[in-house]
CSV table of C-alpha atoms in Angstrom, one decimal:
chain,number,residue,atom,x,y,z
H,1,UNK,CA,-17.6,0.9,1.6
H,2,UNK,CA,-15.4,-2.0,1.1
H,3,UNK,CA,-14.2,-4.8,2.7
H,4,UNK,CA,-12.1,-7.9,2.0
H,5,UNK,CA,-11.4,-10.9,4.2
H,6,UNK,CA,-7.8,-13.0,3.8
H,7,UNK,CA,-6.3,-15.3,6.2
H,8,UNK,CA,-4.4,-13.8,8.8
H,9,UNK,CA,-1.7,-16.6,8.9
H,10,UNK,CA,-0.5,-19.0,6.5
H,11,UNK,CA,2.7,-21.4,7.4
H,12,UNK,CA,4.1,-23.4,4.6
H,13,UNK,CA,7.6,-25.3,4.0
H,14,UNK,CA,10.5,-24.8,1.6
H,15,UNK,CA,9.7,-25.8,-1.7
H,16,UNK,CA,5.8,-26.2,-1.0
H,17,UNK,CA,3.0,-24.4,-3.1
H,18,UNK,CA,1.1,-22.1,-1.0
H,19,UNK,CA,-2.4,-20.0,-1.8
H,20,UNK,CA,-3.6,-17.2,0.0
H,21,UNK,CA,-7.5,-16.4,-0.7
H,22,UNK,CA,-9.4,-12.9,-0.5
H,23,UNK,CA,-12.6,-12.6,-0.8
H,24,UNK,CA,-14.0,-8.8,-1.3
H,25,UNK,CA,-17.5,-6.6,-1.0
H,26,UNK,CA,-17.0,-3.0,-2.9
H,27,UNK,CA,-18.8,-0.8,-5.3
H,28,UNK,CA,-17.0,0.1,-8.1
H,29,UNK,CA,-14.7,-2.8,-8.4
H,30,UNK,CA,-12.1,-1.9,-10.9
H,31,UNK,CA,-9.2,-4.9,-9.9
H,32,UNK,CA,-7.7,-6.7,-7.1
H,33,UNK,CA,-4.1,-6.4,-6.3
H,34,UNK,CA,-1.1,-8.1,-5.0
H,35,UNK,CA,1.3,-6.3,-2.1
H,36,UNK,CA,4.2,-8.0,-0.5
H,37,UNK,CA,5.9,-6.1,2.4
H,38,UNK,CA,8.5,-7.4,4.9
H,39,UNK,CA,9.3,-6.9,8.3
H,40,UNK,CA,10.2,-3.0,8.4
H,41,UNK,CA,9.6,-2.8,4.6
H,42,UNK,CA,7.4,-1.1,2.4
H,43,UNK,CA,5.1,-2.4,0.3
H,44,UNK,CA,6.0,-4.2,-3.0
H,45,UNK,CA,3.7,-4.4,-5.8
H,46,UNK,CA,3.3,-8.3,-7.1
H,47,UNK,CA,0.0,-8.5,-9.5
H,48,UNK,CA,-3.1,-7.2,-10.7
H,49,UNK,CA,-6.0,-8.6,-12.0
H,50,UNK,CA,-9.0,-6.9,-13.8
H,51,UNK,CA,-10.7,-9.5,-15.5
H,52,UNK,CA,-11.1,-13.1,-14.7
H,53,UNK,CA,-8.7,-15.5,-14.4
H,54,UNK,CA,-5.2,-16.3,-13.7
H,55,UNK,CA,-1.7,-14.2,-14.0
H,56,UNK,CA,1.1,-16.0,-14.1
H,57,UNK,CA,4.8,-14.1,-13.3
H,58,UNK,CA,7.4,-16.4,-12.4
H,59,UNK,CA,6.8,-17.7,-8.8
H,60,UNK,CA,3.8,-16.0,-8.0
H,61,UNK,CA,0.4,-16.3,-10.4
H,62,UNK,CA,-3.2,-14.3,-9.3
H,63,UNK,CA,-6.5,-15.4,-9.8
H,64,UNK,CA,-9.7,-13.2,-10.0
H,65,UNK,CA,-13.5,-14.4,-10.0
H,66,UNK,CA,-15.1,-11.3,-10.6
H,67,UNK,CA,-18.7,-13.4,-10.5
H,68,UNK,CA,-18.0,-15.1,-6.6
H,69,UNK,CA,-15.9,-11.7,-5.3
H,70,UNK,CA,-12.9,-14.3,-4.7
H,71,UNK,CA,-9.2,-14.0,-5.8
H,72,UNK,CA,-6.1,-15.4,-4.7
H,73,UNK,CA,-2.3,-15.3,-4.6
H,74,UNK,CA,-0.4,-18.9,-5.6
H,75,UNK,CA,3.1,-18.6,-4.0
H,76,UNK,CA,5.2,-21.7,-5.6
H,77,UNK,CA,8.7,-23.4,-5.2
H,78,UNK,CA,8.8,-21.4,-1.8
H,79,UNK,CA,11.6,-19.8,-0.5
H,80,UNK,CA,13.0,-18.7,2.9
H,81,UNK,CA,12.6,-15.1,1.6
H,82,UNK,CA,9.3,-15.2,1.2
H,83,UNK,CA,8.2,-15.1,4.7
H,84,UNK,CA,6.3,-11.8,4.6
H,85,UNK,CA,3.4,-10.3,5.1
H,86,UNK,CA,0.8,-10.5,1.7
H,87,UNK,CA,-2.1,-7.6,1.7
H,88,UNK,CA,-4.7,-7.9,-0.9
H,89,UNK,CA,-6.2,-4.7,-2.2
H,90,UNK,CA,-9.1,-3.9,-4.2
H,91,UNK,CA,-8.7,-0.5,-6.9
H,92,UNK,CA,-12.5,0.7,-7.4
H,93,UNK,CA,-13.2,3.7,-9.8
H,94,UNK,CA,-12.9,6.2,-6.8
H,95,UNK,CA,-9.0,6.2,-7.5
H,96,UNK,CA,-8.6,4.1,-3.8
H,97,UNK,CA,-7.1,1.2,-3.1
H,98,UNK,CA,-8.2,-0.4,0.2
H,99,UNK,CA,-5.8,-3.0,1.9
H,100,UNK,CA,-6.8,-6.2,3.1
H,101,UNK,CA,-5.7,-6.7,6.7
H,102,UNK,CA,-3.0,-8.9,5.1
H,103,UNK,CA,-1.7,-12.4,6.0
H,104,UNK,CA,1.6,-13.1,7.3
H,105,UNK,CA,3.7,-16.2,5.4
H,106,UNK,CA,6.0,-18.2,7.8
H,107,UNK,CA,8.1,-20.8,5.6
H,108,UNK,CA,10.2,-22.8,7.3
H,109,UNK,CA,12.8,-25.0,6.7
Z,1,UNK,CA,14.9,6.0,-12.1
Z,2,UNK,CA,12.1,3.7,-10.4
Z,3,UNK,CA,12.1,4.4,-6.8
Z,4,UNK,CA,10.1,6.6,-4.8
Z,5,UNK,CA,12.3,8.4,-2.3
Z,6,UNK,CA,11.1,9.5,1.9
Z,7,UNK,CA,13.4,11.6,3.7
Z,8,UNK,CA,13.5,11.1,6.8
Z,9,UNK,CA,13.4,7.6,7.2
Z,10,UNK,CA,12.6,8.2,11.3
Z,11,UNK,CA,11.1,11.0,13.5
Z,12,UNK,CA,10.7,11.8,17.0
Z,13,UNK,CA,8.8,14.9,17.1
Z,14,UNK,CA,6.7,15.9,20.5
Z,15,UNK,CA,3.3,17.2,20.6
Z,16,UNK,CA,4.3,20.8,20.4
Z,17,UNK,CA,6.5,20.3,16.9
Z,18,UNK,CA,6.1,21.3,13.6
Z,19,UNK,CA,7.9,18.7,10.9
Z,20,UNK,CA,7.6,18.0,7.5
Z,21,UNK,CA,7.7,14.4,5.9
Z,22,UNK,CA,8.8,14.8,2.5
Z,23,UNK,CA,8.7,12.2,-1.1
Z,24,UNK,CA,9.9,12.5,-4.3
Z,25,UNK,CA,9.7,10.3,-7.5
Z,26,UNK,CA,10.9,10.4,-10.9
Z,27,UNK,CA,9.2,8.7,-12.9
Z,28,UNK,CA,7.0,11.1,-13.9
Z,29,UNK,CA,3.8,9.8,-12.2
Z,30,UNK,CA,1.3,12.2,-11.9
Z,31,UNK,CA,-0.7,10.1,-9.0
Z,32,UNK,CA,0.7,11.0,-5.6
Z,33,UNK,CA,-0.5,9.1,-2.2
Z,34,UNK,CA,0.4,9.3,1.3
Z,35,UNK,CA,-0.9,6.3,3.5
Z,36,UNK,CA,-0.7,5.5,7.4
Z,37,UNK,CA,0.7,2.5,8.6
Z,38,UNK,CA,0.2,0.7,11.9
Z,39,UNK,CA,2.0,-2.0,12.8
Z,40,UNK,CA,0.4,-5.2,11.9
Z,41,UNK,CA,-2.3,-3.2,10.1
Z,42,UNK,CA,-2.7,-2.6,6.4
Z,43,UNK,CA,-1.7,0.6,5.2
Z,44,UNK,CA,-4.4,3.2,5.1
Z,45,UNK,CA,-5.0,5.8,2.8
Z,46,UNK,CA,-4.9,9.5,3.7
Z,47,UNK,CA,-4.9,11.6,0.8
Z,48,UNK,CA,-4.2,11.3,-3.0
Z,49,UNK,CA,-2.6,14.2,-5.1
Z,50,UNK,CA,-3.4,14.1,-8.6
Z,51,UNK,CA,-1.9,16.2,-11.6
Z,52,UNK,CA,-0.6,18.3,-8.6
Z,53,UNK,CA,-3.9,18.7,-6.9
Z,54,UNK,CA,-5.7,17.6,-4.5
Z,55,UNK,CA,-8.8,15.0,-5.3
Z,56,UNK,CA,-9.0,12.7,-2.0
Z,57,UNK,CA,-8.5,13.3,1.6
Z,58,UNK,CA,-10.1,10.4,3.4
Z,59,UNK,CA,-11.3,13.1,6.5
Z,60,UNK,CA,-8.1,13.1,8.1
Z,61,UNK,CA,-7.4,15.4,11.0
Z,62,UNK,CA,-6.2,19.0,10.2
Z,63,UNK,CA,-3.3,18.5,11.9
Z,64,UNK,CA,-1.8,17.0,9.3
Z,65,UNK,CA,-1.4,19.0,5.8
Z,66,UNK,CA,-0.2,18.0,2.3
Z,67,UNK,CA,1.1,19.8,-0.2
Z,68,UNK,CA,2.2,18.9,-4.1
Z,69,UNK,CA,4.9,21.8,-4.8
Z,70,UNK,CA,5.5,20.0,-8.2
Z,71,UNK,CA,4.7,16.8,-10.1
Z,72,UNK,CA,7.6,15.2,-8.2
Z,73,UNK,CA,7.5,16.0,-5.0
Z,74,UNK,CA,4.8,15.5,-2.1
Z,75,UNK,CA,4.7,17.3,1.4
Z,76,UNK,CA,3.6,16.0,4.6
Z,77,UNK,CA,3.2,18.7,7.0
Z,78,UNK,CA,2.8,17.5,10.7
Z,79,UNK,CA,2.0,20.2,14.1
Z,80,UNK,CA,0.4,19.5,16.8
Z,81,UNK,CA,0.3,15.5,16.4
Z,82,UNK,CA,-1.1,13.0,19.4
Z,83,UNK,CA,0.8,10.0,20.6
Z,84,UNK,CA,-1.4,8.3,18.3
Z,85,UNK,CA,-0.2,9.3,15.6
Z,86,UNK,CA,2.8,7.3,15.9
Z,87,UNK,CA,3.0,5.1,12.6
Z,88,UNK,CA,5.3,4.4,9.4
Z,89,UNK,CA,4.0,6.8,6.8
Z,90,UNK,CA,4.2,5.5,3.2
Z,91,UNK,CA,4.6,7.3,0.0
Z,92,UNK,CA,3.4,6.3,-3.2
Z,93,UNK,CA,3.0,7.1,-6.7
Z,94,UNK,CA,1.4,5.9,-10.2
Z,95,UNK,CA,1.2,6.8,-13.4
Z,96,UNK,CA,-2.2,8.4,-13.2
Z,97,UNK,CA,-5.1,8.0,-10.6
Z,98,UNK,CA,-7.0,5.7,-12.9
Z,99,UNK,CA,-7.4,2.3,-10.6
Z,100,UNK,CA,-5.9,0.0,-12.9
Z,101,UNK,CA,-1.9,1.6,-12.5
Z,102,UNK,CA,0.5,0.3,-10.0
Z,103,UNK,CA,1.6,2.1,-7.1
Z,104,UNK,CA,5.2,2.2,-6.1
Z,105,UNK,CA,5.9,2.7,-2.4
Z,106,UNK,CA,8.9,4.5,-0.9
Z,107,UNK,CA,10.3,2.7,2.0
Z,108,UNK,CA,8.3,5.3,4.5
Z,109,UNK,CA,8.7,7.6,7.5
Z,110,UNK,CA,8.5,5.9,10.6
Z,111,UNK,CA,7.3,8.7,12.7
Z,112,UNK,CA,7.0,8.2,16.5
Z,113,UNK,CA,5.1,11.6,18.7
Z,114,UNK,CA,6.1,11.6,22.5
């Protein structure tokens, strides 16, 4: 089976670089990715990674260590609007993606 | 066209009903999904549709029962559901089943049995 482990709260200011770990145990690891979802939203794709290393798109950048099982989500120049919940998810070579339990982003002002 | 529709977006359905959830994308993904939210839970997976058939139901219950008419559109068929039950129920699609494609969500059926 898999599992993956990520904080379950992470509370940041405006403006303020923020990273969000996950650390993973699967067979068949294929890639870890990114979700945001708000409040009564579905979720949003943000990243992949399949090999090591970091992803950069705009705000957001993902790293993978394929060797220590560890990734993580680097949130910067925060905004209000991106107080959401943040699911990691690991895609094995089953065709499934299993969620994270996710970890909830308060930024205040 | 980059969305993945979910009609309806609520239901209240008792324990004696039969309902269908329906999605619809077209983007012409040939990976269909249907997951079970909680609230405050990650979403689960429950079965995934690929080239129109079936390849993974992660042993859910019988009471509920998917169908793929076309490469576009994915069933839900509920009957007989448990209070339990209750959840958002997200749609989602990808180019193909191979792990390394993105999956688009619709925005999901919140579905609540009495």
């Amino acid at each position: 089976g898999q599992s993956l482990e990520q904080p379950s709260e992470v509370t940041a200011v405006e403006g303020a670089i923020v990273q969000i770990n996950c650390t993973y145990q699967t067979s068949g690891f294929y890639g870890l990715s990114w979700y945001q979802q708000h409040d009564g939203g579905a979720p949003t794709f943000l990243s992949y990674n399949a090999l090591d290393g970091l992803e950069e798109t705009g705000r957001f950048s993902s790293f993978l260590s394929r060797s220590d099982s560890y990734g993580y989500l680097l949130l910067q120049e925060l905004q209000m609007k991106d107080s959401a919940s943040y699911f990691c998810a690991v895609n094995t070579n089953a065709g499934k993606s299993t969620f994270g339990d996710g970890t909830t982003l308060t930024v205040k002002p | 066209d980059t969305e993945v529709t979910q009609t309806p977006k609520h239901l209240v359905m008792g324990m004696t009903n039969k309902k269908s959830l329906k999605c619809e994308q077209h983007m012409g993904h040939r990976a269909m999904y249907w997951y079970k939210q909680k609230a405050k839970k990650p979403p689960e997976l429950m079965f995934v549709y690929s080239y129109e058939k079936l390849s993974i139901n992660e042993s859910v219950p019988s009471r509920f029962s998917p169908e793929c008419p076309n490469s576009s559109l994915l069933n839900l068929h509920l009957h007989a559901l448990q209070p339990e039950d209750s959840a958002l129920y997200l749609c989602a699609s990808s180019p193909t089943e191979q792990s390394t494609d993105t999956q688009y969500f619709g925005p999901g059926t919140r579905l609540t049995v009495l």
